[in-house]
mmCIF file of C-alpha atoms in Angstrom:
data_model
loop_
_atom_site.group_PDB
_atom_site.id
_atom_site.type_symbol
_atom_site.label_atom_id
_atom_site.label_comp_id
_atom_site.label_asym_id
_atom_site.label_seq_id
_atom_site.Cartn_x
_atom_site.Cartn_y
_atom_site.Cartn_z
ATOM 1 C CA MET A 82 -129.033 103.485 -129.765
ATOM 2 C CA MET A 83 -126.806 105.836 -131.739
ATOM 3 C CA THR A 84 -124.562 106.290 -128.743
ATOM 4 C CA ALA A 85 -124.069 102.598 -128.365
ATOM 5 C CA ALA A 86 -123.091 102.284 -132.018
ATOM 6 C CA VAL A 87 -120.523 105.079 -131.684
ATOM 7 C CA PHE A 88 -118.934 103.415 -128.678
ATOM 8 C CA ALA A 89 -118.770 100.093 -130.495
ATOM 9 C CA LEU A 90 -117.140 101.701 -133.518
ATOM 10 C CA GLN A 91 -114.672 103.537 -131.337
ATOM 11 C CA ALA A 92 -113.755 100.351 -129.574
ATOM 12 C CA ALA A 93 -113.275 98.539 -132.858
ATOM 13 C CA LEU A 94 -111.009 101.276 -134.200
ATOM 14 C CA GLU A 95 -108.738 101.452 -131.124
ATOM 15 C CA PRO A 96 -105.407 99.676 -131.523
ATOM 16 C CA VAL A 97 -105.183 96.382 -129.817
ATOM 17 C CA PRO A 98 -102.638 96.492 -126.996
ATOM 18 C CA PRO A 99 -99.751 94.069 -127.498
ATOM 19 C CA PRO A 100 -100.214 90.804 -125.689
ATOM 20 C CA GLU A 101 -98.419 90.507 -122.415
ATOM 21 C CA PRO A 102 -95.339 88.308 -122.585
ATOM 22 C CA PRO A 103 -95.992 84.854 -121.156
ATOM 23 C CA ALA A 104 -94.984 84.299 -117.571
ATOM 24 C CA PRO A 105 -91.570 82.658 -117.382
ATOM 25 C CA THR A 106 -91.745 78.908 -116.943
ATOM 26 C CA PRO A 107 -90.218 77.892 -113.607
ATOM 27 C CA GLN A 108 -86.817 76.290 -114.252
ATOM 28 C CA VAL A 109 -86.165 73.105 -112.282
ATOM 29 C CA GLU A 110 -82.616 71.931 -112.114
ATOM 30 C CA ILE A 111 -82.354 68.280 -111.237
ATOM 31 C CA LEU A 112 -79.379 67.771 -108.977
ATOM 32 C CA PRO A 113 -78.196 64.245 -108.338
ATOM 33 C CA LEU A 114 -78.530 63.046 -104.755
ATOM 34 C CA ARG A 115 -75.313 62.448 -102.952
ATOM 35 C CA THR A 116 -74.415 58.822 -103.524
ATOM 36 C CA ASP A 117 -71.630 56.949 -101.884
ATOM 37 C CA PRO A 118 -68.930 55.243 -103.889
ATOM 38 C CA VAL A 119 -69.020 51.491 -103.748
ATOM 39 C CA VAL A 120 -65.601 51.337 -102.160
ATOM 40 C CA LEU A 121 -66.881 53.319 -99.182
ATOM 41 C CA ASP A 122 -69.989 51.176 -98.773
ATOM 42 C CA GLN A 123 -68.042 47.971 -99.029
ATOM 43 C CA LEU A 124 -65.287 48.970 -96.660
ATOM 44 C CA ALA A 125 -67.353 50.931 -94.169
ATOM 45 C CA GLY A 126 -70.699 49.115 -94.397
ATOM 46 C CA GLY A 127 -74.241 50.442 -94.296
ATOM 47 C CA PRO A 128 -74.973 51.259 -97.964
ATOM 48 C CA ALA A 129 -78.003 53.353 -98.917
ATOM 49 C CA LYS A 130 -81.228 51.714 -100.026
ATOM 50 C CA GLY A 131 -80.845 49.975 -103.361
ATOM 51 C CA ALA A 132 -77.075 50.263 -103.449
ATOM 52 C CA TRP A 133 -75.283 47.002 -103.849
ATOM 53 C CA GLY A 134 -71.697 45.980 -104.017
ATOM 54 C CA VAL A 135 -69.396 43.026 -104.315
ATOM 55 C CA SER A 136 -65.866 42.853 -102.981
ATOM 56 C CA VAL A 137 -63.104 40.426 -103.814
ATOM 57 C CA GLN A 138 -60.129 40.661 -101.517
ATOM 58 C CA ALA A 139 -57.185 38.408 -102.235
ATOM 59 C CA GLY A 140 -53.950 38.175 -100.341
ATOM 60 C CA TYR A 141 -51.872 36.163 -97.961
ATOM 61 C CA PRO A 142 -53.149 34.273 -96.119
ATOM 62 C CA TRP A 143 -56.723 35.573 -96.351
ATOM 63 C CA PHE A 144 -59.106 35.652 -99.278
ATOM 64 C CA SER A 145 -62.678 36.916 -99.062
ATOM 65 C CA LEU A 146 -65.749 37.456 -101.174
ATOM 66 C CA ARG A 147 -68.342 39.840 -99.777
ATOM 67 C CA ALA A 148 -71.672 41.160 -101.060
ATOM 68 C CA LEU A 149 -73.978 43.805 -99.564
ATOM 69 C CA LEU A 150 -77.369 45.174 -100.558
ATOM 70 C CA GLY A 151 -78.805 48.280 -98.916
ATOM 71 C CA VAL A 152 -82.424 47.912 -97.867
ATOM 72 C CA GLY A 153 -82.958 51.285 -96.237
ATOM 73 C CA HIS A 154 -82.071 53.083 -93.046
ATOM 74 C CA ARG A 155 -78.432 52.230 -93.768
ATOM 75 C CA LEU A 156 -79.164 48.591 -93.102
ATOM 76 C CA ALA A 157 -77.815 45.939 -95.427
ATOM 77 C CA PRO A 158 -77.884 42.166 -95.420
ATOM 78 C CA LEU A 159 -74.558 40.704 -96.408
ATOM 79 C CA LEU A 160 -73.044 37.429 -97.518
ATOM 80 C CA GLU A 161 -69.433 36.551 -97.014
ATOM 81 C CA VAL A 162 -67.108 33.702 -97.897
ATOM 82 C CA GLU A 163 -63.639 33.706 -96.474
ATOM 83 C CA SER A 164 -60.713 31.381 -96.867
ATOM 84 C CA ALA A 165 -57.215 31.058 -95.493
ATOM 85 C CA LEU A 166 -54.851 29.407 -97.985
ATOM 86 C CA GLY A 167 -57.688 27.280 -99.332
ATOM 87 C CA ARG A 168 -57.664 25.168 -96.179
ATOM 88 C CA ARG A 169 -59.879 27.114 -93.834
ATOM 89 C CA PHE A 170 -63.268 28.366 -94.966
ATOM 90 C CA ALA A 171 -65.988 30.407 -93.314
ATOM 91 C CA PHE A 172 -69.409 30.906 -94.876
ATOM 92 C CA SER A 173 -71.404 33.676 -93.225
ATOM 93 C CA ALA A 174 -74.587 35.675 -93.585
ATOM 94 C CA GLY A 175 -75.270 38.784 -91.596
ATOM 95 C CA LEU A 176 -76.407 42.358 -91.284
ATOM 96 C CA SER A 177 -74.540 45.606 -91.603
ATOM 97 C CA LEU A 178 -75.817 48.822 -90.064
ATOM 98 C CA ALA A 179 -74.220 52.251 -90.238
ATOM 99 C CA TRP A 180 -74.459 54.058 -86.929
ATOM 100 C CA VAL A 181 -72.609 57.186 -87.965
ATOM 101 C CA ASP A 182 -72.902 58.421 -91.538
ATOM 102 C CA ARG A 183 -71.354 61.815 -92.125
ATOM 103 C CA PRO A 184 -69.543 63.185 -95.152
ATOM 104 C CA HIS A 185 -66.147 62.301 -93.754
ATOM 105 C CA VAL A 186 -66.887 59.619 -91.166
ATOM 106 C CA ARG A 187 -68.757 56.374 -91.328
ATOM 107 C CA LEU A 188 -69.003 53.867 -88.506
ATOM 108 C CA SER A 189 -70.924 50.657 -88.888
ATOM 109 C CA GLY A 190 -71.471 47.443 -87.013
ATOM 110 C CA GLU A 191 -71.890 43.972 -88.432
ATOM 111 C CA VAL A 192 -73.147 40.725 -87.028
ATOM 112 C CA LEU A 193 -72.527 37.478 -88.901
ATOM 113 C CA LEU A 194 -73.481 33.860 -88.359
ATOM 114 C CA GLY A 195 -72.239 30.918 -90.350
ATOM 115 C CA TRP A 196 -70.156 27.826 -90.510
ATOM 116 C CA MET A 197 -66.425 27.294 -90.235
ATOM 117 C CA LEU A 198 -64.583 24.446 -91.883
ATOM 118 C CA GLN A 199 -60.866 23.729 -91.742
ATOM 119 C CA GLU A 200 -59.375 20.754 -93.518
ATOM 120 C CA SER A 201 -55.728 20.174 -92.726
ATOM 121 C CA GLU A 202 -53.625 18.375 -90.170
ATOM 122 C CA LEU A 203 -55.785 20.135 -87.589
ATOM 123 C CA SER A 204 -59.274 19.723 -88.962
ATOM 124 C CA ARG A 205 -61.897 21.939 -87.392
ATOM 125 C CA ARG A 206 -65.537 22.511 -88.117
ATOM 126 C CA GLY A 207 -68.520 24.018 -86.426
ATOM 127 C CA PRO A 208 -70.873 26.996 -86.196
ATOM 128 C CA SER A 209 -69.279 30.396 -86.125
ATOM 129 C CA GLY A 210 -70.250 33.983 -85.463
ATOM 130 C CA GLU A 211 -68.662 37.375 -85.560
ATOM 131 C CA LEU A 212 -69.177 40.919 -84.342
ATOM 132 C CA ARG A 213 -67.380 43.544 -86.375
ATOM 133 C CA LEU A 214 -66.854 47.297 -86.348
ATOM 134 C CA ARG A 215 -65.958 49.231 -89.482
ATOM 135 C CA LEU A 216 -64.716 52.793 -89.426
ATOM 136 C CA ALA A 217 -63.785 54.864 -92.469
ATOM 137 C CA PHE A 218 -62.828 58.477 -93.140
ATOM 138 C CA PRO A 219 -63.581 59.199 -96.797
ATOM 139 C CA VAL A 220 -61.773 62.190 -98.250
ATOM 140 C CA ARG A 221 -62.152 62.773 -101.986
ATOM 141 C CA TRP A 222 -60.871 59.620 -103.684
ATOM 142 C CA ALA A 223 -59.316 58.062 -100.567
ATOM 143 C CA VAL A 224 -61.061 55.937 -97.966
ATOM 144 C CA PRO A 225 -58.753 55.102 -95.067
ATOM 145 C CA TYR A 226 -60.448 52.440 -92.993
ATOM 146 C CA LEU A 227 -60.184 50.253 -89.926
ATOM 147 C CA VAL A 228 -61.905 46.955 -89.174
ATOM 148 C CA LEU A 229 -62.044 45.351 -85.738
ATOM 149 C CA GLY A 230 -63.752 42.030 -85.167
ATOM 150 C CA THR A 231 -64.199 39.247 -82.686
ATOM 151 C CA ARG A 232 -64.933 35.818 -84.159
ATOM 152 C CA HIS A 233 -66.077 32.785 -82.294
ATOM 153 C CA ALA A 234 -66.444 29.184 -83.370
ATOM 154 C CA LEU A 235 -67.793 26.214 -81.480
ATOM 155 C CA LEU A 236 -65.960 22.971 -82.193
ATOM 156 C CA PRO A 237 -67.880 19.916 -81.033
ATOM 157 C CA SER A 238 -66.122 16.640 -80.315
ATOM 158 C CA ARG A 239 -67.418 13.190 -79.538
ATOM 159 C CA THR A 240 -65.934 10.585 -77.232
ATOM 160 C CA GLN A 241 -67.281 7.053 -77.200
ATOM 161 C CA ILE A 242 -66.350 4.800 -74.304
ATOM 162 C CA ILE A 243 -66.941 1.146 -75.038
ATOM 163 C CA ARG A 244 -67.684 -0.497 -71.711
ATOM 164 C CA GLU A 245 -68.645 -4.057 -70.972
ATOM 165 C CA ALA A 246 -72.155 -2.840 -70.173
ATOM 166 C CA GLY A 247 -72.491 -0.851 -73.377
ATOM 167 C CA THR A 248 -71.220 2.180 -75.215
ATOM 168 C CA GLU A 249 -71.389 5.604 -73.619
ATOM 169 C CA THR A 250 -71.179 8.700 -75.795
ATOM 170 C CA GLN A 251 -70.004 12.022 -74.433
ATOM 171 C CA TRP A 252 -70.100 15.335 -76.286
ATOM 172 C CA SER A 253 -67.854 18.249 -75.582
ATOM 173 C CA VAL A 254 -67.495 21.632 -77.236
ATOM 174 C CA ARG A 255 -64.364 23.682 -77.533
ATOM 175 C CA HIS A 256 -64.452 27.420 -78.126
ATOM 176 C CA GLU A 257 -62.129 28.993 -80.668
ATOM 177 C CA TRP A 258 -61.638 32.751 -80.546
ATOM 178 C CA THR A 259 -60.243 34.774 -83.410
ATOM 179 C CA PRO A 260 -59.759 38.490 -82.815
ATOM 180 C CA TRP A 261 -59.412 40.384 -86.056
ATOM 181 C CA GLY A 262 -57.970 43.687 -87.160
ATOM 182 C CA SER A 263 -57.467 45.281 -90.562
ATOM 183 C CA VAL A 264 -56.166 48.698 -91.443
ATOM 184 C CA GLY A 265 -56.029 49.876 -95.002
ATOM 185 C CA LEU A 266 -56.748 52.394 -97.707
ATOM 186 C CA GLY A 267 -59.633 52.303 -100.166
ATOM 187 C CA ILE A 268 -59.308 54.069 -103.501
ATOM 188 C CA ARG A 269 -62.347 55.340 -105.406
ATOM 189 C CA ILE A 270 -61.908 54.880 -109.123
ATOM 190 C CA SER A 271 -65.544 55.702 -109.890
ATOM 191 C CA GLN A 272 -68.814 55.523 -108.046
ATOM 192 C CA ARG A 273 -69.111 51.896 -109.089
ATOM 193 C CA ILE A 274 -65.530 50.683 -108.966
ATOM 194 C CA GLY A 275 -62.866 50.858 -106.308
ATOM 195 C CA LEU A 276 -59.757 49.230 -104.933
ATOM 196 C CA ASP A 277 -58.278 48.757 -101.521
ATOM 197 C CA VAL A 278 -55.059 47.559 -99.972
ATOM 198 C CA ALA A 279 -54.774 46.619 -96.322
ATOM 199 C CA ALA A 280 -52.855 44.777 -93.650
ATOM 200 C CA ASP A 281 -54.777 42.049 -91.808
ATOM 201 C CA TYR A 282 -54.192 40.460 -88.466
ATOM 202 C CA GLY A 283 -56.390 37.462 -87.764
ATOM 203 C CA TRP A 284 -55.255 35.650 -84.645
ATOM 204 C CA VAL A 285 -56.884 32.232 -85.057
ATOM 205 C CA ASP A 286 -57.375 30.324 -81.808
ATOM 206 C CA ALA A 287 -56.029 33.129 -79.627
ATOM 207 C CA PRO A 288 -54.326 33.221 -77.243
ATOM 208 C CA ALA A 289 -53.097 29.636 -77.526
ATOM 209 C CA SER A 290 -51.549 30.111 -80.951
ATOM 210 C CA VAL A 291 -49.250 32.441 -82.802
ATOM 211 C CA ALA A 292 -50.433 34.422 -85.813
ATOM 212 C CA ILE A 293 -48.538 36.270 -88.479
ATOM 213 C CA PRO A 294 -49.936 39.390 -90.140
ATOM 214 C CA GLY A 295 -51.235 39.282 -93.691
ATOM 215 C CA VAL A 296 -51.938 41.653 -96.515
ATOM 216 C CA HIS A 297 -54.568 41.846 -99.225
ATOM 217 C CA LEU A 298 -55.562 43.722 -102.345
ATOM 218 C CA GLY A 299 -59.263 44.243 -102.940
ATOM 219 C CA PHE A 300 -61.469 45.002 -105.903
ATOM 220 C CA HIS A 301 -64.943 46.438 -105.354
ATOM 221 C CA PHE A 302 -67.759 46.956 -107.805
ATOM 222 C CA GLY A 303 -71.458 47.596 -107.512
ATOM 223 C CA GLY A 304 -74.493 49.476 -108.668
ATOM 224 C CA GLY A 305 -77.732 51.079 -107.592
ATOM 225 C CA ARG A 306 -75.989 54.363 -106.933
ATOM 226 C CA MET B 54 -84.418 13.284 -76.820
ATOM 227 C CA LYS B 55 -82.037 16.139 -76.062
ATOM 228 C CA ARG B 56 -79.075 13.971 -76.938
ATOM 229 C CA ALA B 57 -80.697 12.924 -80.197
ATOM 230 C CA LEU B 58 -81.363 16.553 -81.129
ATOM 231 C CA LEU B 59 -77.834 17.511 -80.244
ATOM 232 C CA ALA B 60 -76.459 14.644 -82.275
ATOM 233 C CA LEU B 61 -78.639 15.636 -85.222
ATOM 234 C CA ALA B 62 -77.607 19.244 -84.994
ATOM 235 C CA LEU B 63 -73.971 18.338 -84.853
ATOM 236 C CA CYS B 64 -74.116 15.626 -87.491
ATOM 237 C CA GLY B 65 -71.204 16.097 -89.838
ATOM 238 C CA CYS B 66 -69.475 18.614 -87.656
ATOM 239 C CA VAL B 67 -67.555 16.403 -85.265
ATOM 240 C CA ASN B 68 -64.007 17.576 -84.732
ATOM 241 C CA ASP B 69 -62.417 14.850 -82.626
ATOM 242 C CA ASP B 70 -64.137 11.475 -82.752
ATOM 243 C CA ILE B 71 -62.428 9.480 -80.040
ATOM 244 C CA VAL B 72 -63.199 5.838 -79.309
ATOM 245 C CA LEU B 73 -61.979 4.499 -75.983
ATOM 246 C CA TYR B 74 -62.145 0.835 -75.033
ATOM 247 C CA GLU B 75 -62.460 0.291 -71.298
ATOM 248 C CA THR B 76 -60.315 -2.531 -69.981
ATOM 249 C CA ARG B 77 -59.874 -3.768 -66.435
ATOM 250 C CA VAL B 78 -56.342 -5.011 -65.922
ATOM 251 C CA ARG B 79 -55.955 -7.373 -63.009
ATOM 252 C CA GLY B 80 -53.116 -9.585 -61.910
ATOM 253 C CA THR B 81 -49.902 -9.521 -59.948
ATOM 254 C CA VAL B 82 -46.667 -7.566 -60.008
ATOM 255 C CA THR B 83 -43.708 -9.448 -58.592
ATOM 256 C CA ALA B 84 -40.385 -7.931 -57.624
ATOM 257 C CA MET B 85 -37.500 -8.749 -55.307
ATOM 258 C CA ALA B 86 -37.655 -5.337 -53.648
ATOM 259 C CA THR B 87 -40.143 -2.682 -52.574
ATOM 260 C CA GLY B 88 -40.546 0.928 -53.628
ATOM 261 C CA THR B 89 -42.689 2.934 -55.980
ATOM 262 C CA LEU B 90 -44.113 1.072 -58.941
ATOM 263 C CA HIS B 91 -44.225 3.057 -62.203
ATOM 264 C CA LEU B 92 -46.684 1.362 -64.535
ATOM 265 C CA GLU B 93 -47.075 2.270 -68.200
ATOM 266 C CA PHE B 94 -49.858 1.113 -70.521
ATOM 267 C CA HIS B 95 -48.831 1.025 -74.172
ATOM 268 C CA HIS B 96 -50.202 0.084 -77.532
ATOM 269 C CA ALA B 97 -48.167 -2.843 -78.841
ATOM 270 C CA THR B 98 -47.814 -1.006 -82.143
ATOM 271 C CA SER B 99 -48.797 2.505 -83.145
ATOM 272 C CA PHE B 100 -48.442 4.521 -86.361
ATOM 273 C CA GLY B 101 -47.776 2.517 -89.489
ATOM 274 C CA GLU B 102 -48.417 -1.045 -90.537
ATOM 275 C CA GLY B 103 -46.482 -4.272 -90.901
ATOM 276 C CA PRO B 104 -42.724 -3.975 -90.572
ATOM 277 C CA LEU B 105 -43.021 -0.179 -90.589
ATOM 278 C CA ALA B 106 -45.271 -0.105 -87.548
ATOM 279 C CA HIS B 107 -43.842 1.860 -84.653
ATOM 280 C CA PRO B 108 -43.479 -0.265 -81.550
ATOM 281 C CA LEU B 109 -45.201 0.825 -78.363
ATOM 282 C CA GLY B 110 -47.012 4.077 -77.667
ATOM 283 C CA GLN B 111 -47.934 4.978 -74.104
ATOM 284 C CA PHE B 112 -51.508 6.068 -73.514
ATOM 285 C CA ASP B 113 -51.836 5.810 -69.734
ATOM 286 C CA GLY B 114 -49.762 5.340 -66.612
ATOM 287 C CA ARG B 115 -49.919 4.837 -62.879
ATOM 288 C CA VAL B 116 -47.606 5.423 -59.954
ATOM 289 C CA LEU B 117 -48.359 3.021 -57.103
ATOM 290 C CA PRO B 118 -46.639 2.148 -53.844
ATOM 291 C CA LEU B 119 -45.390 -1.428 -53.866
ATOM 292 C CA MET B 120 -44.837 -2.415 -50.265
ATOM 293 C CA GLN B 121 -45.148 -6.145 -50.671
ATOM 294 C CA SER B 122 -44.494 -8.651 -53.392
ATOM 295 C CA PRO B 123 -46.419 -9.995 -55.165
ATOM 296 C CA TYR B 124 -48.567 -6.912 -55.481
ATOM 297 C CA SER B 125 -52.200 -7.342 -56.494
ATOM 298 C CA LEU B 126 -52.975 -5.151 -59.449
ATOM 299 C CA ASP B 127 -56.481 -3.949 -60.338
ATOM 300 C CA GLU B 128 -56.547 -0.942 -62.677
ATOM 301 C CA THR B 129 -59.082 0.232 -65.216
ATOM 302 C CA VAL B 130 -57.724 1.962 -68.308
ATOM 303 C CA LEU B 131 -59.311 3.576 -71.346
ATOM 304 C CA TYR B 132 -57.613 2.255 -74.457
ATOM 305 C CA PRO B 133 -57.650 4.622 -77.492
ATOM 306 C CA GLN B 134 -58.731 2.264 -80.238
ATOM 307 C CA GLN B 135 -57.767 4.443 -83.194
ATOM 308 C CA LYS B 136 -54.179 5.026 -82.061
ATOM 309 C CA GLY B 137 -52.744 1.547 -82.375
ATOM 310 C CA GLU B 138 -53.119 -2.129 -81.763
ATOM 311 C CA GLY B 139 -52.394 -4.563 -78.966
ATOM 312 C CA LEU B 140 -51.766 -3.905 -75.284
ATOM 313 C CA VAL B 141 -48.440 -3.921 -73.468
ATOM 314 C CA VAL B 142 -47.897 -3.254 -69.768
ATOM 315 C CA TYR B 143 -44.480 -2.096 -68.650
ATOM 316 C CA GLY B 144 -43.361 -1.419 -65.113
ATOM 317 C CA TRP B 145 -40.280 -0.478 -63.190
ATOM 318 C CA LEU B 146 -39.658 -0.178 -59.501
ATOM 319 C CA ASP B 147 -38.224 3.000 -58.071
ATOM 320 C CA THR B 148 -36.269 1.598 -55.150
ATOM 321 C CA ASP B 149 -34.284 4.733 -54.289
ATOM 322 C CA GLY B 150 -37.162 7.182 -54.611
ATOM 323 C CA ASP B 151 -35.462 9.489 -57.122
ATOM 324 C CA GLY B 152 -38.122 9.023 -59.806
ATOM 325 C CA VAL B 153 -35.494 8.031 -62.368
ATOM 326 C CA LEU B 154 -34.855 4.552 -63.678
ATOM 327 C CA CYS B 155 -31.245 3.640 -62.912
ATOM 328 C CA ALA B 156 -29.840 7.130 -62.505
ATOM 329 C CA VAL B 157 -26.057 7.396 -62.789
ATOM 330 C CA GLY B 158 -24.366 6.384 -59.581
ATOM 331 C CA LYS B 159 -27.512 4.891 -58.145
ATOM 332 C CA PRO B 160 -28.286 1.200 -57.633
ATOM 333 C CA ALA B 161 -29.867 -0.785 -60.443
ATOM 334 C CA GLU B 162 -33.649 -0.938 -60.450
ATOM 335 C CA PRO B 163 -35.811 -3.779 -61.722
ATOM 336 C CA ALA B 164 -38.194 -3.538 -64.671
ATOM 337 C CA GLY B 165 -40.503 -5.865 -66.586
ATOM 338 C CA LEU B 166 -42.829 -5.957 -69.553
ATOM 339 C CA VAL B 167 -45.741 -8.136 -70.515
ATOM 340 C CA ARG B 168 -47.663 -8.366 -73.782
ATOM 341 C CA VAL B 169 -51.296 -8.925 -72.915
ATOM 342 C CA VAL B 170 -52.704 -12.028 -74.528
ATOM 343 C CA GLY B 171 -56.381 -12.085 -75.425
ATOM 344 C CA PHE B 172 -56.743 -8.339 -75.892
ATOM 345 C CA PRO B 173 -59.101 -6.697 -76.801
ATOM 346 C CA SER B 174 -61.176 -7.777 -73.853
ATOM 347 C CA HIS B 175 -62.841 -5.804 -71.085
ATOM 348 C CA ASN B 176 -61.102 -8.000 -68.509
ATOM 349 C CA VAL B 177 -57.514 -9.136 -68.805
ATOM 350 C CA ASN B 178 -55.178 -10.848 -66.380
ATOM 351 C CA ILE B 179 -51.460 -10.264 -66.327
ATOM 352 C CA SER B 180 -48.486 -11.422 -64.379
ATOM 353 C CA LEU B 181 -45.764 -8.791 -64.470
ATOM 354 C CA LEU B 182 -42.360 -9.884 -63.244
ATOM 355 C CA LEU B 183 -39.832 -7.132 -62.593
ATOM 356 C CA ASP B 184 -36.634 -9.066 -63.107
ATOM 357 C CA LYS B 185 -34.695 -7.115 -65.713
ATOM 358 C CA GLN B 186 -32.288 -4.514 -64.410
ATOM 359 C CA CYS B 187 -32.481 -1.000 -65.835
ATOM 360 C CA LEU B 188 -34.338 -1.855 -69.034
ATOM 361 C CA GLY B 189 -36.645 0.702 -70.572
ATOM 362 C CA SER B 190 -39.864 -0.298 -72.282
ATOM 363 C CA GLU B 191 -38.237 0.109 -75.699
ATOM 364 C CA SER B 192 -35.440 -2.347 -74.913
ATOM 365 C CA PRO B 193 -35.143 -5.130 -77.495
ATOM 366 C CA SER B 194 -34.313 -7.477 -74.641
ATOM 367 C CA PHE B 195 -38.006 -7.614 -73.770
#
């Protein structure tokens, strides 16, 4: 009994060892994910999920308004309105998909369906569709890009023949082909704002017609990035 | 049903809406010679109205051998209704076979013009007399 009391007293009199310093808290540095500037997404297609953008491209003779929204897997539905000198209009909806997405190369394909309307001396109207390739090589603030497309429109016509026995109606459809090419330079001002300037060559009703090249200046803005 | 669906689908998207009026032109062509008959079917007036209307406007033609006179004519033409009014038939006889009306240095060739009375009708009768030398369809002498 006495021994136990001595040990207890000795333990009470011993200096308390200093507490061990607390273990260092793990430091987590939050790095932003690589996001693409809107000018790249708009010019090269295939934005990331949640990224959206709107482009306004105005020039001679083409004007266009284009909106994309990334839904994942570099797939994006898009809406597009295009006009030539306020006389020819095309309203299209489609999909954009990036096939190659590397830091300095992006290649995407687009498919669009819509309606074409031309009101002038040569009025034309009918369903239209387009297949388009977009290729861009982003380097720092610059986005050189190339667009190649093949557009097709179906132009239905009606002929009524009034015979003695009655009226006969015949339908015919003419195909209008418009190959398209643009080459230009996009400029990243910020992640959400950009510009571009490009030369366009849209050969409407090829090869039966003659087309002159055009030029445009574009403004791009967006969010979700 | 298919036609109705097609018409519905294309409603409001017609590019060219052409109306053709089928007319059977029968009658005789009389000339004092034989050769190749060049027939032209014209609108009486096209483009414009009243005194500003443009006279004539060919919409169809035929080239027929005329080996005997009078020649019995029986041709069916499709008349574009939106392009003008009235029907005129003009003809000239190529007697030397050069395809040219009264070429320089060649003999005179007969021509004639008739304004079809009673048109529009699906059946019209004409009597075309080729008795004017070297006149084109636009000649005021007709």
